[in-house]
Short mmCIF file of C-alpha atoms and ligand atoms in Angstrom, two decimals:
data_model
loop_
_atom_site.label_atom_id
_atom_site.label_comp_id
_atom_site.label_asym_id
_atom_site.label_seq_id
_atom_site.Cartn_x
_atom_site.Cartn_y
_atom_site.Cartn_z
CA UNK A 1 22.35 42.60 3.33
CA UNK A 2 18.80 42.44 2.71
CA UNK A 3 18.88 40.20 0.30
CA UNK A 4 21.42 37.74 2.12
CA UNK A 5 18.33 38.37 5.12
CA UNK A 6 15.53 37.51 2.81
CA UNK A 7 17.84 34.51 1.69
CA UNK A 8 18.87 33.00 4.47
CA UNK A 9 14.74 33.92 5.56
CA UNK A 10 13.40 32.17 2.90
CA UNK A 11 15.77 28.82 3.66
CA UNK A 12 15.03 28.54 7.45
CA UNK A 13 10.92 28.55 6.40
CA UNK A 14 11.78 26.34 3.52
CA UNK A 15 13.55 24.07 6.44
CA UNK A 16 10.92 24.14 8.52
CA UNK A 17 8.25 23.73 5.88
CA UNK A 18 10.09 20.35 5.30
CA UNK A 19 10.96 19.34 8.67
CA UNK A 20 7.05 19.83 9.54
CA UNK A 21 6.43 17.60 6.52
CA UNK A 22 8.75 14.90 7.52
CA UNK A 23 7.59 14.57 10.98
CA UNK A 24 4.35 13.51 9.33
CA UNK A 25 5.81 11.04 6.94
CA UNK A 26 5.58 7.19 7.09
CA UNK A 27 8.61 5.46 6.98
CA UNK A 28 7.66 4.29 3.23
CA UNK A 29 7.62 8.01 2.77
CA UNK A 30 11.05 8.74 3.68
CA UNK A 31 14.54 8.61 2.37
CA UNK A 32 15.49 5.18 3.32
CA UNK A 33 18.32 4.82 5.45
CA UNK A 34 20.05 2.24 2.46
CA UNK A 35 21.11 2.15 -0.50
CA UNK A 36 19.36 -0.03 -2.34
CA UNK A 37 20.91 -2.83 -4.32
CA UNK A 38 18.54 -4.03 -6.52
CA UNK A 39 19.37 -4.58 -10.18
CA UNK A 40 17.74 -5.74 -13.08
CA UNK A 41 17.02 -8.81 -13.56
CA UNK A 42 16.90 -10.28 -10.26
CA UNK A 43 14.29 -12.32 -8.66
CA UNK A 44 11.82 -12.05 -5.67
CA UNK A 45 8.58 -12.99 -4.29
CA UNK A 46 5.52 -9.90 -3.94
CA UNK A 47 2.25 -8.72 -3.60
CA UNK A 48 0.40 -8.33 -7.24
CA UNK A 49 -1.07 -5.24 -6.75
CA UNK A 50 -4.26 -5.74 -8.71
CA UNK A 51 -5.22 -8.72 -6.59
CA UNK A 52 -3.80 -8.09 -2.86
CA UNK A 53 -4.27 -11.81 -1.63
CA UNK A 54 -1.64 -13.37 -3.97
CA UNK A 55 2.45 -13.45 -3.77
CA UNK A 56 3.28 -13.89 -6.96
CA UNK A 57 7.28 -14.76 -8.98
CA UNK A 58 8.67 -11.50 -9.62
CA UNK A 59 11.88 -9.64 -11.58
CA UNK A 60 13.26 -6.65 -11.19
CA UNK A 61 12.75 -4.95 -14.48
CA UNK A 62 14.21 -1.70 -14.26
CA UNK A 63 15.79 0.24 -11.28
CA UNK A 64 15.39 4.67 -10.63
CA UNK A 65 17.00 5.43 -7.84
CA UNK A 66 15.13 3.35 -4.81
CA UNK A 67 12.20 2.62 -6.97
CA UNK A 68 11.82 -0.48 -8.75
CA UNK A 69 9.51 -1.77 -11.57
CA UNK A 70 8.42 -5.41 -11.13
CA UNK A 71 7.41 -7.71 -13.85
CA UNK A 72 5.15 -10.28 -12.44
CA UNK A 73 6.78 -13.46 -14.51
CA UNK A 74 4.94 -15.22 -16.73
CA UNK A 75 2.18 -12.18 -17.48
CA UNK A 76 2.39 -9.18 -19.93
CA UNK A 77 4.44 -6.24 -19.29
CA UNK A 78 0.93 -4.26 -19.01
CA UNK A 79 0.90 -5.57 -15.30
CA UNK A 80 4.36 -4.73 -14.37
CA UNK A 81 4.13 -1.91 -11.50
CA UNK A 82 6.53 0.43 -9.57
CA UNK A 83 7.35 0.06 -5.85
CA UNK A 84 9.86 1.66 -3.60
CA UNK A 85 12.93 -0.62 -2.96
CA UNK A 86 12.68 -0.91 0.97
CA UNK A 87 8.45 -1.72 0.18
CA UNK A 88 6.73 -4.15 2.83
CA UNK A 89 4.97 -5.77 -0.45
CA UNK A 90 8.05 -7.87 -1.64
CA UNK A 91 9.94 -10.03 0.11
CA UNK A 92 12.80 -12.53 -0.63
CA UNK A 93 12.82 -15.65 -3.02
CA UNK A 94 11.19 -18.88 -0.64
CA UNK A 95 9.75 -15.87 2.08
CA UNK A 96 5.85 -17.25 0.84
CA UNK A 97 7.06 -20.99 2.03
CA UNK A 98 8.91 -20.48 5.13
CA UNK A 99 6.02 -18.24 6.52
CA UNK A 100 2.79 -20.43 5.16
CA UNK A 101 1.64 -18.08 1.91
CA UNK A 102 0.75 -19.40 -1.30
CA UNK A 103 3.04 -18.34 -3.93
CA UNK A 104 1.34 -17.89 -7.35
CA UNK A 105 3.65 -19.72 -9.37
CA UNK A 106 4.47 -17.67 -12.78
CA UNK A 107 2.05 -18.80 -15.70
CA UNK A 108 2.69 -22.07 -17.42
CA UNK A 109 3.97 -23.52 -14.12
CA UNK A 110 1.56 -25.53 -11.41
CA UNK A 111 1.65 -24.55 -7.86
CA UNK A 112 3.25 -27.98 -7.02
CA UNK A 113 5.53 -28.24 -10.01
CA UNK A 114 7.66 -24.61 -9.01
CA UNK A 115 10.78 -24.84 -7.36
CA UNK A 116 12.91 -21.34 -6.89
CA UNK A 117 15.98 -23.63 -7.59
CA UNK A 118 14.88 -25.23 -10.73
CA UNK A 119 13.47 -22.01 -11.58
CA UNK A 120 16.79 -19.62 -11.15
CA UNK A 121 18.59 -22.84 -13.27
CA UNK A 122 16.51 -23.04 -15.59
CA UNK A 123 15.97 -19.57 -16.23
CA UNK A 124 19.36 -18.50 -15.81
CA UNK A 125 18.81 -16.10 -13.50
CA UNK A 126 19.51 -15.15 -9.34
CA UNK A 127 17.19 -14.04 -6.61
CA UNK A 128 17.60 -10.79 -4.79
CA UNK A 129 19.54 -11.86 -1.24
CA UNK A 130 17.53 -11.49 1.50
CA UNK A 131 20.34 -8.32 2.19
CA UNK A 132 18.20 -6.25 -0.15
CA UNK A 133 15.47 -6.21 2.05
CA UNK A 134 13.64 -3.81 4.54
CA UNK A 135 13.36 -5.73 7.70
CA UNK A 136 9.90 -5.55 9.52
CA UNK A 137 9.82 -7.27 12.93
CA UNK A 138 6.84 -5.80 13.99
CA UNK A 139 3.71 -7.85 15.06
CA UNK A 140 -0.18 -7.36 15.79
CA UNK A 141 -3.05 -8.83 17.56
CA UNK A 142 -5.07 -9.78 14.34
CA UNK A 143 -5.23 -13.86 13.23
CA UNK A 144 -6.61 -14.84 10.07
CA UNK A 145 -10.49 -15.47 10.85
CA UNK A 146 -10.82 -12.84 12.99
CA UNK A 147 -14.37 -10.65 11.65
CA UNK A 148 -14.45 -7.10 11.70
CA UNK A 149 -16.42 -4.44 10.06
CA UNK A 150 -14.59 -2.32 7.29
CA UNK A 151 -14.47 0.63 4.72
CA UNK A 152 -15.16 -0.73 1.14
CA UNK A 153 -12.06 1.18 -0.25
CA UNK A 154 -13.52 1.03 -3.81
CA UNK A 155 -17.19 1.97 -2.86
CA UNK A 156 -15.64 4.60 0.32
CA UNK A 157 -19.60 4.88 1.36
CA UNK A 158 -19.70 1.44 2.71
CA UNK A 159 -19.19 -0.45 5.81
CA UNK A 160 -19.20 -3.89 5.25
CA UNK A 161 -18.69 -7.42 6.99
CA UNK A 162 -15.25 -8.33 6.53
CA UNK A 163 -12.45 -11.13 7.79
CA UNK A 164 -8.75 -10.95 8.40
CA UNK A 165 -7.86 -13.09 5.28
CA UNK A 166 -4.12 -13.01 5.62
CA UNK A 167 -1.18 -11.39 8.36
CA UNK A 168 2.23 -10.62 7.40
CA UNK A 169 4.48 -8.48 9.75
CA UNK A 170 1.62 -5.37 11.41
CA UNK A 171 -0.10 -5.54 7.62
CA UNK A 172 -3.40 -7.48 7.85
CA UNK A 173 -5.15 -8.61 4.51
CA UNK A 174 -9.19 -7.32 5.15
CA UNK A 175 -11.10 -9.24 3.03
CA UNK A 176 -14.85 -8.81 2.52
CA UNK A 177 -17.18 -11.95 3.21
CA UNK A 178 -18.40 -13.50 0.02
CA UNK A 179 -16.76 -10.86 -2.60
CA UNK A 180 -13.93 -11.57 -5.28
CA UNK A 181 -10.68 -10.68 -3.92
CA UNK A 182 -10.44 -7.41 -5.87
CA UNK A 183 -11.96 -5.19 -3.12
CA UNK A 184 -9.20 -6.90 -0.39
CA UNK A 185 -6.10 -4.39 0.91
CA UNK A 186 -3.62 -4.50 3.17
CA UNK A 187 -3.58 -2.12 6.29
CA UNK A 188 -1.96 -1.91 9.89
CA UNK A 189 -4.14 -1.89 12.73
CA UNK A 190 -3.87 1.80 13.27
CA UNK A 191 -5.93 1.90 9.86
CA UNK A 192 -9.20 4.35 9.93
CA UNK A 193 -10.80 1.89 7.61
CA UNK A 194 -11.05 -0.82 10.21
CA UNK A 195 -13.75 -0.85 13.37
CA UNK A 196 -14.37 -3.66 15.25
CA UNK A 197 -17.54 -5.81 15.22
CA UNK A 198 -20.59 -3.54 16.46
CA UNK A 199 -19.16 -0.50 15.17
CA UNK A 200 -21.67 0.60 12.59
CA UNK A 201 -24.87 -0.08 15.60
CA UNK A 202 -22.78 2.00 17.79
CA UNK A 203 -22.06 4.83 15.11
CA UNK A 204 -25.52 3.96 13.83
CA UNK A 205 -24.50 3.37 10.60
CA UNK A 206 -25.55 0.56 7.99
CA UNK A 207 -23.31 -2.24 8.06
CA UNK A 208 -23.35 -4.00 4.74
CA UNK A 209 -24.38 -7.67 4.96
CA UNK A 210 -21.96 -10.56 3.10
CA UNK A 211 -22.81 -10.85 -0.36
CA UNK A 212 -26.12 -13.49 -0.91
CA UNK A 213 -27.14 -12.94 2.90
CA UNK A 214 -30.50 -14.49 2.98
CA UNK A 215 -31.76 -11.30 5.23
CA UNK A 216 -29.35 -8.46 4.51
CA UNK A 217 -31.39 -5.43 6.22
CA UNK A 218 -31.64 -8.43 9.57
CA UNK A 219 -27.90 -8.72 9.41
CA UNK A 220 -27.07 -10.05 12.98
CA UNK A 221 -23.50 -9.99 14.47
CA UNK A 222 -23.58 -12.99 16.99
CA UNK A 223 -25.63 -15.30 14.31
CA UNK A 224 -23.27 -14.86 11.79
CA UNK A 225 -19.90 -15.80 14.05
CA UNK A 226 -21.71 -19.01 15.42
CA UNK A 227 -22.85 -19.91 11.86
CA UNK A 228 -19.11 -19.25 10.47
CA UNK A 229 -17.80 -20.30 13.56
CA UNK A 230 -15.32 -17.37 13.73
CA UNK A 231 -14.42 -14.95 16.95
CA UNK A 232 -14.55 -11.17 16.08
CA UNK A 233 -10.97 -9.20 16.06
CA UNK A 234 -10.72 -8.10 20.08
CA UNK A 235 -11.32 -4.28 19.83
CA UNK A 236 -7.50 -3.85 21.61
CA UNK A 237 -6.15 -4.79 18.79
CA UNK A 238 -7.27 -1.84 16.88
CA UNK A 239 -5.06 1.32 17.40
CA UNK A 240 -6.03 4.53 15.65
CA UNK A 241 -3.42 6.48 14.25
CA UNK A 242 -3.15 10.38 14.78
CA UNK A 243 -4.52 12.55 12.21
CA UNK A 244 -1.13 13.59 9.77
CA UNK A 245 0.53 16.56 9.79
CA UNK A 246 0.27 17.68 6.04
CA UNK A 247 -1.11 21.33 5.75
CA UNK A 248 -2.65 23.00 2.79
CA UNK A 249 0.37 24.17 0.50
CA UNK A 250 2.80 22.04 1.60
CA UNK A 251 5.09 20.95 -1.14
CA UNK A 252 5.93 17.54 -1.51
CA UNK A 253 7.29 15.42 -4.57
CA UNK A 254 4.11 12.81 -5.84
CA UNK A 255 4.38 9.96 -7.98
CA UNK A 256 2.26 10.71 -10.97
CA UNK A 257 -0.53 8.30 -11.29
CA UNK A 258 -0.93 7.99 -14.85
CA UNK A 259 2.60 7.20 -15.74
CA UNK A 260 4.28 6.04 -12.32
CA UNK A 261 7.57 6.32 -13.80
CA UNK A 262 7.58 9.63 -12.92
CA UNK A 263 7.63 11.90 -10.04
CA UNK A 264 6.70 15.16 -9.66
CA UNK A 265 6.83 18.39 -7.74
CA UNK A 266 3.18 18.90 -5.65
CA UNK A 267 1.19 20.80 -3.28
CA UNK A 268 -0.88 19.42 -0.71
CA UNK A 269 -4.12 21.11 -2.18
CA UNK A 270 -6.77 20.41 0.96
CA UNK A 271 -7.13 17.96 3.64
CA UNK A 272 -9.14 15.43 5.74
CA UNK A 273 -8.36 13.73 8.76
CA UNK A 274 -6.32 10.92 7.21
CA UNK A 275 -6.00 11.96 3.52
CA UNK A 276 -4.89 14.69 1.97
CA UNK A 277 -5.86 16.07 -2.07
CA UNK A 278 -2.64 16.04 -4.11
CA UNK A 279 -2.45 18.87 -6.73
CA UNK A 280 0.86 18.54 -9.33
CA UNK A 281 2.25 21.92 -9.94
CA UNK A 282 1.75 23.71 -13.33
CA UNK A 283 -0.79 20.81 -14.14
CA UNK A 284 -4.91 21.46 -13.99
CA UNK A 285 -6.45 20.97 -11.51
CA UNK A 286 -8.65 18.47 -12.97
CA UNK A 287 -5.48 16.12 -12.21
CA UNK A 288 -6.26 16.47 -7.93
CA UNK A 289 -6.08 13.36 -6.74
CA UNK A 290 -7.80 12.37 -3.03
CA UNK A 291 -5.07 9.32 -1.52
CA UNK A 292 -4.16 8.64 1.63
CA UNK A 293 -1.65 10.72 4.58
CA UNK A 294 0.35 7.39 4.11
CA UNK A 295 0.58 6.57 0.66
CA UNK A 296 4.15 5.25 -0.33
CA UNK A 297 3.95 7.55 -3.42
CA UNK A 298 4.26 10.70 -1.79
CA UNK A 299 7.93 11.94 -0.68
CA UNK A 300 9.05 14.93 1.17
CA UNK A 301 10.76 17.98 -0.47
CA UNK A 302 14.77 16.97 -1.69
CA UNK A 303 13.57 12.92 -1.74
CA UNK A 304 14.21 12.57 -5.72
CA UNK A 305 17.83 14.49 -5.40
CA UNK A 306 18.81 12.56 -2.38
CA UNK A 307 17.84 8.88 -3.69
CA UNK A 308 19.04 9.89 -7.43
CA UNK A 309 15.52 9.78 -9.14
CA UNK A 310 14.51 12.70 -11.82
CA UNK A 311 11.97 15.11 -10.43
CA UNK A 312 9.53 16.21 -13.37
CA UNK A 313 9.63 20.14 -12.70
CA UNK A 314 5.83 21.69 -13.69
CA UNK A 315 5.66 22.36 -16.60
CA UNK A 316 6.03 26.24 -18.88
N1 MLZ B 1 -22.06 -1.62 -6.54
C1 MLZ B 1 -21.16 -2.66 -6.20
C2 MLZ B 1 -20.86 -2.63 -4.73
C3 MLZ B 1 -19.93 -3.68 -4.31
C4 MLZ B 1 -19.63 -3.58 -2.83
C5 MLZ B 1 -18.65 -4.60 -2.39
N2 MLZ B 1 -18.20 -4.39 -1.08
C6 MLZ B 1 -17.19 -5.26 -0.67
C7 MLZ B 1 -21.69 -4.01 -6.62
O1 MLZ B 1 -22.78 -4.37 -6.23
O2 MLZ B 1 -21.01 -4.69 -7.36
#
């Protein structure tokens, strides 16, 4: 009897340990509601994750469960990368023309000169039916142009000037005035990384000037949007999202970031606000990671066995 008690004990906290965990999971997060019918070898359009502003020609290259890995055509294998199948970052074969993006043709091949049909001919190969894909209707009040003042996600210290450089669905592209592309991401408007123009004077932060201002520390606001000629993003259109729900030892199953093949079992090992420090089990610690409550790379508890991916147990 007692140990049928503890058992059945143990379950209901394990169940409510994970129901508590998936009521602070992003969609991305969770087991998607399809099965996904990706295989290898079709083809589709997607965000290059090393430079956020370009859709670029991709192939499905392998297939675990609802994750894919995408080979970016053209390029070396080295930049192929993992995303989950029902991601917001690829999109069907001629999405980029029928919604005004520039599709970065794969190498060898001019923007002008690539042609999806031509291309699945002469490549003998088919594009992923629009079927495949995660539908996003959603909308929000950002434009391209639109200024706004915004974490530097590599340098986390910095506020800096920065412009809506792209929209797609409730995913803004924030790119920062003057800088190579490399420091852009994509974000919804309920982002904490995002404030609207006079943020930083009200907080009485620094705001970091465009790169090659000719007065950085004299950085002015309205001088700037009449010399660029751009409006500021309306402060409505920013919506803060609640803090998450993770708590310290949560379990949770993590894509491990040095070989994103694999996923493994994890604890939630402190937390902020809107991030959380992910800690794999039986690993050192020196492996922690800081990433954000809404990473797509973190699942809850059961995700792996219920979308048919391994689940790297720790280790010993
Ligand atoms: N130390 C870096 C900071 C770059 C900040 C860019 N912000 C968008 C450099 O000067 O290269």
């Amino acid at each position: 009897l007692s140990l049928s008690l503890s058992l059945s004990l143990s379950l209901s906290l394990s169940l409510s340990l994970s129901l508590s965990l998936s009521l602070s999971l992003s969609q991305s997060q969770s087991v998607p509601r399809m099965k996904s019918g990706f295989k290898v070898g079709l083809k589709l359009e997607g965000i290059d994750p090393s430079h956020p502003s370009m859709f670029c020609v991709l192939t499905v290259a392998e297939v675990i469960g609802c994750r894919l890995r995408l080979h970016i055509d053209g390029y070396a294998e080295c930049y192929d990368f993992w995303v989950n199948a029902d991601s917001a970052e690829i999109r069907p074969a001629g999405w980029c023309r029928e919604h005004h993006h520039k599709l970065h043709p794969p190498k060898g091949y001019s923007e002008t000169d690539f042609d999806w049909t031509s291309y699945l001919q002469s490549t003998g190969s088919q594009a992923a039916p629009p079927s495949m894909f995660t539908c996003r209707p959603a909308t929000c009040a950002f434009t391209v142009g639109m200024k706004l003042e915004a974490v530097d996600r590599k340098n986390p210290g910095l506020v800096c000037v920065a412009t809506v450089a792209d929209v797609m669905d409730d995913q803004i592209l924030v790119h920062f005035d003057n800088w190579e592309d490399t420091y852009d991401y994509w974000c919804d408007s309920s982002s904490p990384y995002i404030h609207p123009v006079g943020w930083c004077e009200e907080q009485g932060r620094p705001l970091t000037a465009p790169q090659g201002h000719p007065n950085p520390e004299g950085f002015v606001w309205e001088e700037y949007l009449r010399e660029t000629g751009c409006g500021a993003a309306p402060p409505s259109a920013f919506t803060l999202r609640a803090p998450h729900g993770f708590q310290v030892n949560h379990r949770l199953e993590a894509v491990d970031r040095r070989n994103p093949m694999l996923i493994r079992v994890a604890t939630v090992a402190d937390i902020e606000d809107h991030r959380l420090k992910v800690h794999y089990d039986g690993w050192s610690t020196a492996f922690d990671f800081w990433c954000d409550a809404d990473l797509c790379d973190l699942h809850p508890v059961g995700w792996c066995q219920r979308t048919g991916h391994p689940l790297e147990p720790p280790p010993g």
